[in-house]
Amino acid sequence: MSTAPRPPLGSAASAVPDSPASPAPEPRAIVELDRIGMEFRHHQVLRDVTIRVPKRQTLCVIGESGCGKTVLLKLMIGLLRPTRGSVRFDGHDLNRLDSFELNQVRLRFGFLFQMAALFDSLSIYDNVAFGLREHALFDEARIRRIVHDRLREVGLPPGIEAKKPAELSGGQRKRVGLARALALDPEVMLYDEPTTGLDPIMSDVINELILQTQRTKHTTGIVVTHDMKTVRKVADRVVMLYPLPRLRPDEPQILYDGPPDGLEDHPDPRVRQFVRGEAGERLSELTQGRG
Amino acid sequence: MDATASASPSETEGGRPTPPSAPRAPVEDSPVRRLGEQFFNAVAEVGDLAVFSALTLMWLIRRRPRKATLVPNFYLIGVKSMPVVAVTGMFIGMVLAVQTHGQFKLMGMETRLGSVINISLVKELGPVLAATMLAGRVGSAMAAELGTMRVTEQIDALDVLGAHPIAYLSGPRLLACVLLIPLLTLMADFMGIIGGAVVSIQMLGVDSYHYWAHSRDYVGGLDIAAGVVKSYFFGGAIALIGCHRGFNCSAGAEGVGKAATEAFVVSFVAILFLDFCLGLLWNKVELAIWPDSGTLI
Ligand SMILES: Nc1ncnc2c1ncn2[C@@H]1O[C@H](COP(=O)(O)OP(=O)(O)OP(=O)(O)O)[C@@H](O)[C@H]1O
Ligand SMILES: [Mg+2]
């Protein structure tokens, strides 16, 4: 909390969206995607996606591989720019910020990458300390204490600090990635498939860590996943994205937006199939040999 | 399914009027069209590289790279590249002696061998060869390393953690390349001169006194400087092209391999192109300053 860099600009209240479907005023949103469209060259990934995440909510974004979940997270933190629509963080339009301001905004985010994205050339200690040093917030003694604390919080022994990322297992890397993301006490944590590729026990450890972060640090969380166990455990709210090529042009890309218990018996068969892990009509596609 | 996708765009665009020509007919995939597309892509690449280079320079000026990021690059470029540059330099000097000796002997000008070999070495072959070796050893390694970082999202992680990736990755590499390539060039020059002399004098029996005397008469400090000045440009091109390729690496191991080979090929072409342009320019400058300076080559 002590690291909040700048007072919020007063523009948050005036930025009322003009979309007709806007519901009754929610608690103030910290991350807002407003009618986002995203294209790479001629390949459209997101279309007209609107998501508002209120403070302290944990939102799970589910959807099959390639539907644009990672792209969604990268839009939220300004790593990618949308081709349409706007992204706001705490009322600031990310598109309007210069690189210094964007840097200050990113200070309030933590990002756990899909493959942890630890820096290969640096030790575990230097990885976790990286953001702290880069923003020059503390002296080295303080940094040392923070790194120790974070590594302990994610359940890693101190002996690991001198190792290089290549010497760790997948689960350990994920936990170091989490420690690194949490080092700056972020207000918003973005998790990109935190449990993918881990065994069930390690998955549960990570889920617990997400819960713990949410409870003790009161962070807002956005968890991209296709692990329904994670969804049931951590989500306050679930958004389901569907890949654009499988949609008709007039269908919304968000198939579901609501509490996690509404998923199981949702009227839309595509939602039910995803939640239950059934191939559905994809099986007949397979037998027909369609690309 | 795809045909209907473009039929009703107005629905998704919030009632914004769409021009009547919006549902474009599929364009034929003719060779001319593909050629045009490739041309425009190439132009866009060059523009992108220019922007990338400008940003790298801007960051180098704004923020001095930290020692921790500089030292490994200096080591890789300076120390690790030395043996290969020395060996190739020596061999090129030796080959030059063997190849030119026959011609010069026919004309009875064997003792002139020294000037020919040494001036070609210091003005052209030394710098170009050192640069080529550096492009192969270091340029493609940079592209592969940064490409891997791009693919594994480490570059995104740098951004998220508040380090500007261009400042952090590209700046130190550019600095190391530009500062060290002159030394590598001088090393290649020196080894080539030794190699040429050993072959000419020891193996082909050219008179040693005249060999060196002619060398001294024709090869001046200015010629060596010409080579060294060129090498700065080569070094800059190698680092910037290698980093740029890495930053724009496409996904997967295949993408990384492609980035590495492209970095080498593009830098090699850039080296030769720069060599040509700088050679012309140097001649112009030299003629302007010393109108009656007649060099051998
Ligand atoms: N930088 C990029 N350039 C071009 N295309 C991209 C880029 N990033 C993503 N894409 C495309 O966007 C689509 C969605 O990618 P994304 O990584 O968001 O999927 P995802 O939902 O995270 O899938 P997964 O669960 O497999 O991680 C893919 O078709 C991908 O090819
Ligand atoms: Mg992903």
mmCIF file of C-alpha atoms in Angstrom, chain B residues 5 9 29 58 69 71 110 114 125 136 148 158 194-195 216-217 241 245 247 265 278:
data_model
loop_
_atom_site.group_PDB
_atom_site.id
_atom_site.type_symbol
_atom_site.label_atom_id
_atom_site.label_comp_id
_atom_site.label_asym_id
_atom_site.label_seq_id
_atom_site.Cartn_x
_atom_site.Cartn_y
_atom_site.Cartn_z
ATOM 1 C CA ALA B 5 -18.532 -12.716 -41.338
ATOM 2 C CA PRO B 9 -19.920 -5.528 -40.126
ATOM 3 C CA ASP B 29 -3.239 -14.297 -55.471
ATOM 4 C CA MET B 58 18.142 7.311 -27.243
ATOM 5 C CA THR B 69 24.590 -6.040 -18.178
ATOM 6 C CA VAL B 71 30.384 -7.220 -18.676
ATOM 7 C CA GLU B 110 57.141 -9.897 -56.562
ATOM 8 C CA GLY B 114 53.709 -6.624 -49.542
ATOM 9 C CA LEU B 125 39.526 -7.679 -45.749
ATOM 10 C CA GLY B 136 28.122 -15.124 -37.426
ATOM 11 C CA THR B 148 14.171 -17.054 -26.819
ATOM 12 C CA LEU B 158 11.081 -7.029 -18.216
ATOM 13 C CA ILE B 194 51.806 -11.795 -40.333
ATOM 14 C CA GLY B 195 50.224 -14.619 -42.335
ATOM 15 C CA ARG B 216 55.705 0.868 -45.615
ATOM 16 C CA ASP B 217 55.532 3.109 -48.660
ATOM 17 C CA ILE B 241 20.121 -6.140 -36.591
ATOM 18 C CA ARG B 245 15.562 -9.814 -35.173
ATOM 19 C CA PHE B 247 12.804 -8.748 -30.511
ATOM 20 C CA VAL B 265 22.187 -12.985 -43.517
ATOM 21 C CA LEU B 278 31.641 4.019 -46.923
#
